[in-house]
């Protein structure tokens, strides 16, 4: 009820205000009519109404050019990044027909190259899937963990793929890298591939938890120069192995002439005999030389050409696992190990003679600079006195 009374009171007040306003306006209009009808009253200065001030309506400033032409300037539209009008503008009617035709050909060429690249990527992808399908049983049998299941591979680029596995006592980590022909590029697939003998390759890298002092390498003579350039320690710290078991197309390097090293080389060559024609290089090393000394490496790298035979990759992986097991259990006599360590130290002193000398000089200079001797203090004082004094004093 209270709410209803308030509403009624408010409505009544509004009506009263409206009536009062109408009553006040009626006498004013009557007075104006009397003044206009009675001219004598208008002549009376007392009855003359006050002058009314009329205000002109506010008008916006108008550009004289727009006022003359009666045109309205439209603000320019914001150009989008992928605007079809901008892309298709050369195809407008005002362009020559030959230009429009060539531009259309160019667009078709770009679209065709994109489609061809996608087809090449899918071809490489299917190639890797077939190889992985052959490798998967071997990986599941010998390793506890396989990454990226169920595909078991990762695409790094359009022509590079990688697989990873771990969980074996003789191998901490296993990487399988596939470097295929760039089938997404027409030139690489049909021209460069035959000119430079490009083929699909598979590289197996195995990190071992334990490895005795052994450095052994097998390279194909066609790629021997490139391998030596990439691994300078092979040319500087190993001997060329003369073995009748090795085919004439390959060359082997070993870090010593002892029987234990020759035995290891014979085992590896026998394990690789089945796929030796496809072998690009094999490299096993426990450490690599540096200026500070030998750095522990403990890796086995095996690179082969992967042809149309998908089972070849499975055979290579099985052989690499057997070599890793043999390498982990391979040991040399203490006397041989001591002699090898001493020979490596001497080799470091020869290989990195200039680097070691430079490091010693830098260490000596740093040590001298850190010390503050009386002679050094005198030299600093002489330098300070020899500096020219400024003619104008600096105001701080």
Short mmCIF file of C-alpha atoms in Angstrom, two decimals:
data_model
loop_
_atom_site.label_atom_id
_atom_site.label_comp_id
_atom_site.label_asym_id
_atom_site.label_seq_id
_atom_site.Cartn_x
_atom_site.Cartn_y
_atom_site.Cartn_z
CA UNK A 1 0.00 0.00 0.00
CA UNK A 2 2.82 2.33 0.81
CA UNK A 3 4.28 1.88 -2.64
CA UNK A 4 0.90 2.54 -4.30
CA UNK A 5 0.37 5.78 -2.28
CA UNK A 6 3.79 7.05 -3.24
CA UNK A 7 3.10 6.41 -6.89
CA UNK A 8 -0.24 8.20 -6.68
CA UNK A 9 1.33 11.19 -4.93
CA UNK A 10 4.07 11.45 -7.52
CA UNK A 11 1.55 11.32 -10.36
CA UNK A 12 -0.62 13.99 -8.71
CA UNK A 13 2.38 16.25 -8.20
CA UNK A 14 3.32 15.90 -11.85
CA UNK A 15 -0.23 16.78 -12.98
CA UNK A 16 -0.29 19.82 -10.69
CA UNK A 17 2.98 21.13 -12.02
CA UNK A 18 1.72 20.72 -15.57
CA UNK A 19 -1.51 22.64 -14.85
CA UNK A 20 0.39 25.45 -13.13
CA UNK A 21 2.67 25.80 -16.12
CA UNK A 22 -0.26 26.02 -18.53
CA UNK A 23 -1.99 28.68 -16.41
CA UNK A 24 1.13 30.85 -16.34
CA UNK A 25 1.59 30.67 -20.08
CA UNK A 26 -1.99 31.75 -20.94
CA UNK A 27 -1.82 35.36 -19.51
CA UNK A 28 1.50 35.90 -21.24
CA UNK A 29 0.03 35.02 -24.62
CA UNK A 30 -3.01 37.25 -23.92
CA UNK A 31 -0.80 40.22 -23.14
CA UNK A 32 1.13 39.74 -26.37
CA UNK A 33 -2.11 39.72 -28.39
CA UNK A 34 -3.31 42.94 -26.71
CA UNK A 35 -0.08 44.71 -27.48
CA UNK A 36 -0.20 43.72 -31.11
CA UNK A 37 -3.86 44.81 -31.47
CA UNK A 38 -3.51 48.18 -29.72
CA UNK A 39 -0.94 50.35 -31.63
CA UNK A 40 -1.04 53.07 -29.01
CA UNK A 41 0.07 50.63 -26.45
CA UNK A 42 3.00 49.73 -28.62
CA UNK A 43 4.03 53.37 -28.83
CA UNK A 44 4.21 53.63 -25.09
CA UNK A 45 7.79 52.99 -24.12
CA UNK A 46 6.65 51.60 -20.80
CA UNK A 47 4.66 48.92 -22.52
CA UNK A 48 7.40 48.04 -25.03
CA UNK A 49 8.61 44.54 -24.32
CA UNK A 50 12.27 43.84 -23.81
CA UNK A 51 14.13 42.93 -27.00
CA UNK A 52 14.41 39.23 -27.58
CA UNK A 53 17.82 37.80 -28.33
CA UNK A 54 17.73 35.13 -30.94
CA UNK A 55 20.62 32.68 -31.15
CA UNK A 56 21.53 31.18 -34.48
CA UNK A 57 21.85 27.40 -34.48
CA UNK A 58 25.39 26.06 -34.19
CA UNK A 59 26.82 24.86 -37.46
CA UNK A 60 29.91 22.72 -37.91
CA UNK A 61 32.78 24.14 -39.85
CA UNK A 62 32.49 23.01 -43.43
CA UNK A 63 35.43 22.60 -45.71
CA UNK A 64 35.09 25.07 -48.59
CA UNK A 65 36.19 22.42 -51.06
CA UNK A 66 33.48 20.06 -49.88
CA UNK A 67 30.91 22.90 -49.90
CA UNK A 68 31.80 23.73 -53.47
CA UNK A 69 31.80 20.20 -54.80
CA UNK A 70 29.00 18.86 -52.57
CA UNK A 71 31.08 15.71 -52.00
CA UNK A 72 31.87 13.97 -48.75
CA UNK A 73 35.32 12.54 -48.28
CA UNK A 74 35.27 8.95 -47.08
CA UNK A 75 38.17 7.94 -44.83
CA UNK A 76 40.47 5.39 -46.48
CA UNK A 77 39.83 1.79 -45.55
CA UNK A 78 42.46 -0.08 -43.61
CA UNK A 79 44.30 -2.44 -45.93
CA UNK A 80 44.16 -6.03 -44.75
CA UNK A 81 47.15 -8.33 -44.90
CA UNK A 82 45.49 -10.86 -47.20
CA UNK A 83 43.24 -8.69 -49.32
CA UNK A 84 41.89 -10.50 -52.37
CA UNK A 85 41.24 -7.18 -54.12
CA UNK A 86 44.92 -6.31 -53.86
CA UNK A 87 45.93 -9.75 -55.12
CA UNK A 88 43.51 -9.75 -58.04
CA UNK A 89 43.92 -6.09 -58.97
CA UNK A 90 46.21 -6.86 -61.98
CA UNK A 91 43.37 -8.91 -63.43
CA UNK A 92 41.14 -5.86 -63.75
CA UNK A 93 39.85 -4.81 -67.10
CA UNK A 94 42.15 -1.81 -67.43
CA UNK A 95 45.25 -4.06 -67.51
CA UNK A 96 46.50 -5.52 -70.82
CA UNK A 97 45.27 -8.96 -71.71
CA UNK A 98 48.78 -10.37 -71.97
CA UNK A 99 49.63 -9.19 -68.46
CA UNK A 100 46.46 -10.68 -67.06
CA UNK A 101 47.19 -13.97 -68.76
CA UNK A 102 50.78 -14.13 -67.47
CA UNK A 103 49.71 -13.18 -63.97
CA UNK A 104 47.14 -15.95 -64.03
CA UNK A 105 49.84 -18.40 -65.13
CA UNK A 106 52.03 -17.23 -62.25
CA UNK A 107 49.26 -17.85 -59.73
CA UNK A 108 48.66 -21.32 -61.14
CA UNK A 109 52.41 -22.02 -60.93
CA UNK A 110 52.56 -20.99 -57.26
CA UNK A 111 49.56 -23.13 -56.38
CA UNK A 112 51.04 -26.04 -58.32
CA UNK A 113 54.37 -25.76 -56.46
CA UNK A 114 52.59 -25.77 -53.11
CA UNK A 115 50.59 -28.83 -54.07
CA UNK A 116 53.73 -30.56 -55.38
CA UNK A 117 55.61 -29.77 -52.15
CA UNK A 118 52.81 -31.22 -50.06
CA UNK A 119 52.77 -34.38 -52.21
CA UNK A 120 56.56 -34.72 -51.78
CA UNK A 121 56.25 -34.35 -48.01
CA UNK A 122 53.55 -37.02 -47.90
CA UNK A 123 55.76 -39.31 -50.01
CA UNK A 124 58.66 -38.94 -47.56
CA UNK A 125 56.27 -39.45 -44.67
CA UNK A 126 54.96 -42.71 -46.11
CA UNK A 127 58.55 -43.82 -46.76
CA UNK A 128 59.45 -43.29 -43.10
CA UNK A 129 56.29 -45.04 -41.94
CA UNK A 130 57.25 -48.19 -43.86
CA UNK A 131 60.77 -48.18 -42.40
CA UNK A 132 59.48 -47.55 -38.87
CA UNK A 133 57.02 -50.43 -39.27
CA UNK A 134 60.02 -52.71 -39.91
CA UNK A 135 62.04 -51.22 -37.02
CA UNK A 136 59.27 -51.23 -34.43
CA UNK A 137 59.47 -54.96 -33.51
CA UNK A 138 63.24 -54.66 -32.95
CA UNK A 139 62.79 -51.53 -30.83
CA UNK A 140 60.03 -53.07 -28.72
CA UNK A 141 62.13 -56.17 -28.13
CA UNK A 142 65.31 -54.38 -27.05
CA UNK A 143 64.20 -51.08 -25.47
CA UNK A 144 61.82 -50.27 -22.63
CA UNK A 145 60.72 -46.85 -23.91
CA UNK A 146 59.93 -45.68 -27.44
CA UNK A 147 59.04 -42.03 -27.96
CA UNK A 148 56.11 -40.68 -29.98
CA UNK A 149 54.10 -43.88 -29.99
CA UNK A 150 52.16 -45.16 -31.90
CA UNK A 151 53.89 -43.39 -34.83
CA UNK A 152 57.35 -43.74 -33.19
CA UNK A 153 58.85 -40.83 -35.14
CA UNK A 154 58.93 -37.04 -35.20
CA UNK A 155 59.02 -34.84 -38.29
CA UNK A 156 61.85 -32.30 -37.94
CA UNK A 157 61.52 -30.94 -41.49
CA UNK A 158 59.79 -31.93 -44.69
CA UNK A 159 62.59 -34.39 -45.44
CA UNK A 160 64.08 -35.08 -41.98
CA UNK A 161 62.57 -37.37 -39.37
CA UNK A 162 63.80 -38.74 -36.04
CA UNK A 163 62.98 -41.65 -33.73
CA UNK A 164 64.08 -42.05 -30.10
CA UNK A 165 64.32 -45.01 -27.73
CA UNK A 166 65.90 -45.70 -24.33
CA UNK A 167 65.83 -48.17 -21.47
CA UNK A 168 68.64 -50.66 -22.14
CA UNK A 169 71.65 -51.49 -19.97
CA UNK A 170 74.14 -51.30 -22.84
CA UNK A 171 72.64 -48.14 -24.39
CA UNK A 172 71.47 -45.04 -22.56
CA UNK A 173 69.88 -43.34 -25.56
CA UNK A 174 69.21 -44.24 -29.18
CA UNK A 175 68.52 -41.74 -31.96
CA UNK A 176 67.54 -42.81 -35.47
CA UNK A 177 67.71 -39.94 -37.97
CA UNK A 178 66.24 -40.20 -41.46
CA UNK A 179 67.62 -37.77 -44.04
CA UNK A 180 65.57 -38.32 -47.19
CA UNK A 181 65.74 -36.77 -50.63
CA UNK A 182 63.94 -33.43 -50.82
CA UNK A 183 61.00 -34.77 -52.79
CA UNK A 184 59.07 -31.58 -52.05
CA UNK A 185 61.44 -29.81 -54.46
CA UNK A 186 61.18 -30.67 -58.15
CA UNK A 187 64.84 -29.90 -58.82
CA UNK A 188 66.14 -32.11 -56.00
CA UNK A 189 63.84 -34.97 -56.89
CA UNK A 190 64.45 -35.14 -60.64
CA UNK A 191 67.77 -33.33 -61.32
CA UNK A 192 70.12 -33.02 -58.32
CA UNK A 193 69.29 -36.49 -57.06
CA UNK A 194 70.81 -38.10 -60.18
CA UNK A 195 73.61 -35.59 -60.67
CA UNK A 196 75.04 -35.86 -57.12
CA UNK A 197 73.82 -39.39 -56.29
CA UNK A 198 71.53 -38.27 -53.48
CA UNK A 199 69.89 -41.15 -51.62
CA UNK A 200 67.77 -41.70 -48.54
CA UNK A 201 70.02 -42.27 -45.51
CA UNK A 202 69.50 -43.54 -41.98
CA UNK A 203 71.86 -42.62 -39.13
CA UNK A 204 71.89 -44.52 -35.82
CA UNK A 205 73.48 -42.78 -32.82
CA UNK A 206 73.90 -44.76 -29.60
CA UNK A 207 75.14 -43.30 -26.30
CA UNK A 208 76.81 -45.93 -24.12
CA UNK A 209 77.08 -45.75 -20.31
CA UNK A 210 80.49 -47.42 -20.30
CA UNK A 211 83.21 -47.77 -22.92
CA UNK A 212 86.88 -48.67 -22.76
CA UNK A 213 89.57 -46.87 -24.76
CA UNK A 214 88.76 -47.69 -28.37
CA UNK A 215 88.53 -45.61 -31.54
CA UNK A 216 87.44 -47.45 -34.66
CA UNK A 217 86.00 -46.17 -37.93
CA UNK A 218 84.91 -47.64 -41.26
CA UNK A 219 84.25 -45.27 -44.16
CA UNK A 220 83.34 -45.60 -47.79
CA UNK A 221 86.10 -44.35 -50.05
CA UNK A 222 83.68 -42.07 -51.87
CA UNK A 223 82.86 -40.22 -48.64
CA UNK A 224 86.18 -40.74 -46.83
CA UNK A 225 87.41 -37.18 -47.38
CA UNK A 226 84.20 -35.66 -46.02
CA UNK A 227 84.28 -37.95 -42.98
CA UNK A 228 87.91 -37.08 -42.17
CA UNK A 229 87.15 -33.37 -42.52
CA UNK A 230 84.30 -33.69 -40.05
CA UNK A 231 86.28 -35.88 -37.61
CA UNK A 232 89.84 -34.56 -37.57
CA UNK A 233 90.81 -36.76 -34.62
CA UNK A 234 90.52 -39.87 -36.82
CA UNK A 235 93.24 -38.64 -39.16
CA UNK A 236 95.50 -37.47 -36.31
CA UNK A 237 95.16 -40.22 -33.69
CA UNK A 238 94.50 -43.48 -35.60
CA UNK A 239 96.18 -45.89 -37.99
CA UNK A 240 94.85 -47.30 -41.26
CA UNK A 241 93.76 -50.90 -40.67
CA UNK A 242 94.88 -53.44 -43.26
CA UNK A 243 92.32 -56.25 -43.15
CA UNK A 244 91.39 -58.88 -45.72
CA UNK A 245 87.85 -59.01 -44.32
CA UNK A 246 87.20 -55.44 -45.43
CA UNK A 247 85.96 -54.96 -49.03
CA UNK A 248 88.05 -52.78 -51.36
CA UNK A 249 85.34 -50.10 -51.42
CA UNK A 250 85.85 -49.23 -47.74
CA UNK A 251 88.67 -48.12 -45.46
CA UNK A 252 89.10 -48.71 -41.72
CA UNK A 253 90.94 -46.77 -38.98
CA UNK A 254 91.99 -48.09 -35.56
CA UNK A 255 93.68 -46.36 -32.60
CA UNK A 256 96.31 -49.05 -31.98
CA UNK A 257 98.09 -52.07 -33.38
CA UNK A 258 97.52 -54.36 -30.37
CA UNK A 259 95.65 -57.62 -30.77
CA UNK A 260 92.74 -56.47 -28.61
CA UNK A 261 92.04 -53.60 -31.03
CA UNK A 262 92.31 -55.90 -34.05
CA UNK A 263 89.86 -58.31 -32.40
CA UNK A 264 87.32 -55.53 -31.89
CA UNK A 265 87.71 -54.42 -35.52
CA UNK A 266 87.16 -57.98 -36.76
CA UNK A 267 83.93 -58.31 -34.77
CA UNK A 268 82.52 -55.02 -36.08
CA UNK A 269 83.44 -55.83 -39.69
CA UNK A 270 81.79 -59.25 -39.41
CA UNK A 271 78.63 -57.68 -37.96
CA UNK A 272 78.46 -55.18 -40.84
CA UNK A 273 79.17 -57.63 -43.66
CA UNK A 274 75.49 -58.18 -44.45
CA UNK A 275 74.90 -54.52 -45.31
CA UNK A 276 78.46 -53.45 -46.12
CA UNK A 277 77.59 -52.27 -49.69
CA UNK A 278 75.09 -49.81 -48.17
CA UNK A 279 77.39 -48.64 -45.34
CA UNK A 280 78.48 -45.00 -45.54
CA UNK A 281 80.46 -44.89 -42.30
CA UNK A 282 80.76 -46.49 -38.87
CA UNK A 283 82.40 -44.62 -36.00
CA UNK A 284 82.93 -45.72 -32.40
CA UNK A 285 84.98 -43.68 -29.92
CA UNK A 286 85.20 -43.45 -26.16
CA UNK A 287 86.67 -39.93 -26.14
CA UNK A 288 87.55 -37.08 -28.50
CA UNK A 289 90.60 -34.82 -28.15
CA UNK A 290 90.34 -31.17 -27.12
CA UNK A 291 92.79 -28.53 -25.93
CA UNK A 292 91.92 -29.22 -22.28
CA UNK A 293 92.31 -32.98 -22.78
CA UNK A 294 90.23 -35.89 -23.96
CA UNK A 295 86.49 -35.41 -23.49
CA UNK A 296 84.36 -38.48 -22.79
CA UNK A 297 82.15 -39.18 -25.80
CA UNK A 298 81.14 -42.90 -25.61
CA UNK A 299 79.11 -43.02 -28.81
CA UNK A 300 78.56 -45.34 -31.75
CA UNK A 301 77.43 -43.78 -35.04
CA UNK A 302 76.34 -45.90 -37.98
CA UNK A 303 75.10 -44.39 -41.26
CA UNK A 304 73.69 -46.42 -44.16
CA UNK A 305 71.81 -45.86 -47.40
CA UNK A 306 68.20 -46.96 -47.18
CA UNK A 307 66.97 -48.34 -50.48
CA UNK A 308 63.62 -49.85 -51.36
CA UNK A 309 64.25 -52.78 -49.01
CA UNK A 310 62.55 -51.81 -45.74
CA UNK A 311 63.91 -54.86 -43.92
CA UNK A 312 67.46 -53.58 -44.44
CA UNK A 313 66.90 -50.94 -41.75
CA UNK A 314 65.83 -53.63 -39.27
CA UNK A 315 69.00 -55.64 -39.99
CA UNK A 316 71.16 -52.55 -39.49
CA UNK A 317 69.49 -51.73 -36.17
CA UNK A 318 69.89 -55.29 -34.90
CA UNK A 319 73.59 -55.26 -35.84
CA UNK A 320 74.08 -51.89 -34.11
CA UNK A 321 72.52 -53.26 -30.90
CA UNK A 322 74.85 -56.31 -30.97
CA UNK A 323 77.86 -54.03 -31.50
CA UNK A 324 76.76 -51.85 -28.55
CA UNK A 325 76.49 -54.92 -26.30
CA UNK A 326 79.95 -56.08 -27.36
CA UNK A 327 81.45 -52.60 -26.91
CA UNK A 328 80.06 -52.27 -23.38
CA UNK A 329 81.67 -55.56 -22.34
CA UNK A 330 84.90 -54.89 -24.25
CA UNK A 331 87.96 -54.28 -22.04
CA UNK A 332 91.70 -53.96 -22.54
CA UNK A 333 94.59 -54.80 -20.26
CA UNK A 334 95.77 -52.24 -17.72
CA UNK A 335 99.15 -52.02 -19.38
CA UNK A 336 97.55 -51.25 -22.74
CA UNK A 337 95.25 -48.68 -21.16
CA UNK A 338 98.16 -46.86 -19.50
CA UNK A 339 100.14 -46.81 -22.73
CA UNK A 340 97.11 -45.50 -24.61
CA UNK A 341 96.51 -42.75 -22.02
CA UNK A 342 100.14 -41.61 -22.25
CA UNK A 343 100.03 -41.62 -26.05
CA UNK A 344 96.87 -39.54 -25.97
CA UNK A 345 98.45 -36.97 -23.68
CA UNK A 346 101.43 -36.65 -25.99
CA UNK A 347 99.11 -36.34 -28.95
CA UNK A 348 97.17 -33.54 -27.24
CA UNK A 349 100.42 -31.63 -26.69
CA UNK A 350 101.22 -31.93 -30.41
CA UNK A 351 97.77 -31.30 -31.88
CA UNK A 352 96.86 -28.30 -29.75
CA UNK A 353 100.32 -26.83 -29.23
CA UNK A 354 99.35 -23.33 -30.37
CA UNK A 355 96.09 -23.41 -28.44
CA UNK A 356 97.78 -24.54 -25.23
CA UNK A 357 100.44 -21.84 -25.62
CA UNK A 358 97.80 -19.16 -26.10
CA UNK A 359 95.88 -20.33 -23.03
CA UNK A 360 99.05 -20.23 -20.90
CA UNK A 361 99.85 -16.70 -22.06
CA UNK A 362 96.34 -15.51 -21.28
CA UNK A 363 96.48 -17.07 -17.83
CA UNK A 364 99.88 -15.44 -17.18
CA UNK A 365 98.63 -12.01 -18.27
CA UNK A 366 95.54 -12.32 -16.11
CA UNK A 367 97.70 -13.27 -13.14
CA UNK A 368 100.05 -10.33 -13.68
CA UNK A 369 97.21 -7.87 -14.02
CA UNK A 370 95.68 -9.03 -10.78
CA UNK A 371 98.92 -8.32 -8.85
CA UNK A 372 99.75 -4.71 -7.85
CA UNK A 373 103.54 -4.33 -7.55
CA UNK A 374 105.51 -1.12 -6.71
CA UNK A 375 106.81 -0.98 -10.26
CA UNK A 376 103.28 -1.11 -11.58
CA UNK A 377 102.24 1.68 -9.20
CA UNK A 378 105.09 3.89 -10.48
CA UNK A 379 104.06 3.25 -14.07
CA UNK A 380 100.49 4.21 -13.28
CA UNK A 381 101.67 7.42 -11.59
CA UNK A 382 103.81 8.33 -14.60
CA UNK A 383 100.88 7.79 -16.92
CA UNK A 384 98.69 9.97 -14.73
CA UNK A 385 101.29 12.78 -14.69
CA UNK A 386 101.87 12.55 -18.41
CA UNK A 387 98.24 13.25 -19.15
CA UNK A 388 97.68 16.89 -20.28
CA UNK A 389 95.81 19.02 -17.75
CA UNK A 390 92.63 20.62 -19.11
CA UNK A 391 92.83 24.40 -19.63
CA UNK A 392 89.27 24.93 -18.52
CA UNK A 393 88.29 23.44 -15.21
CA UNK A 394 85.30 21.20 -15.28
CA UNK A 395 82.44 22.62 -13.24
CA UNK A 396 80.64 19.94 -11.30
#
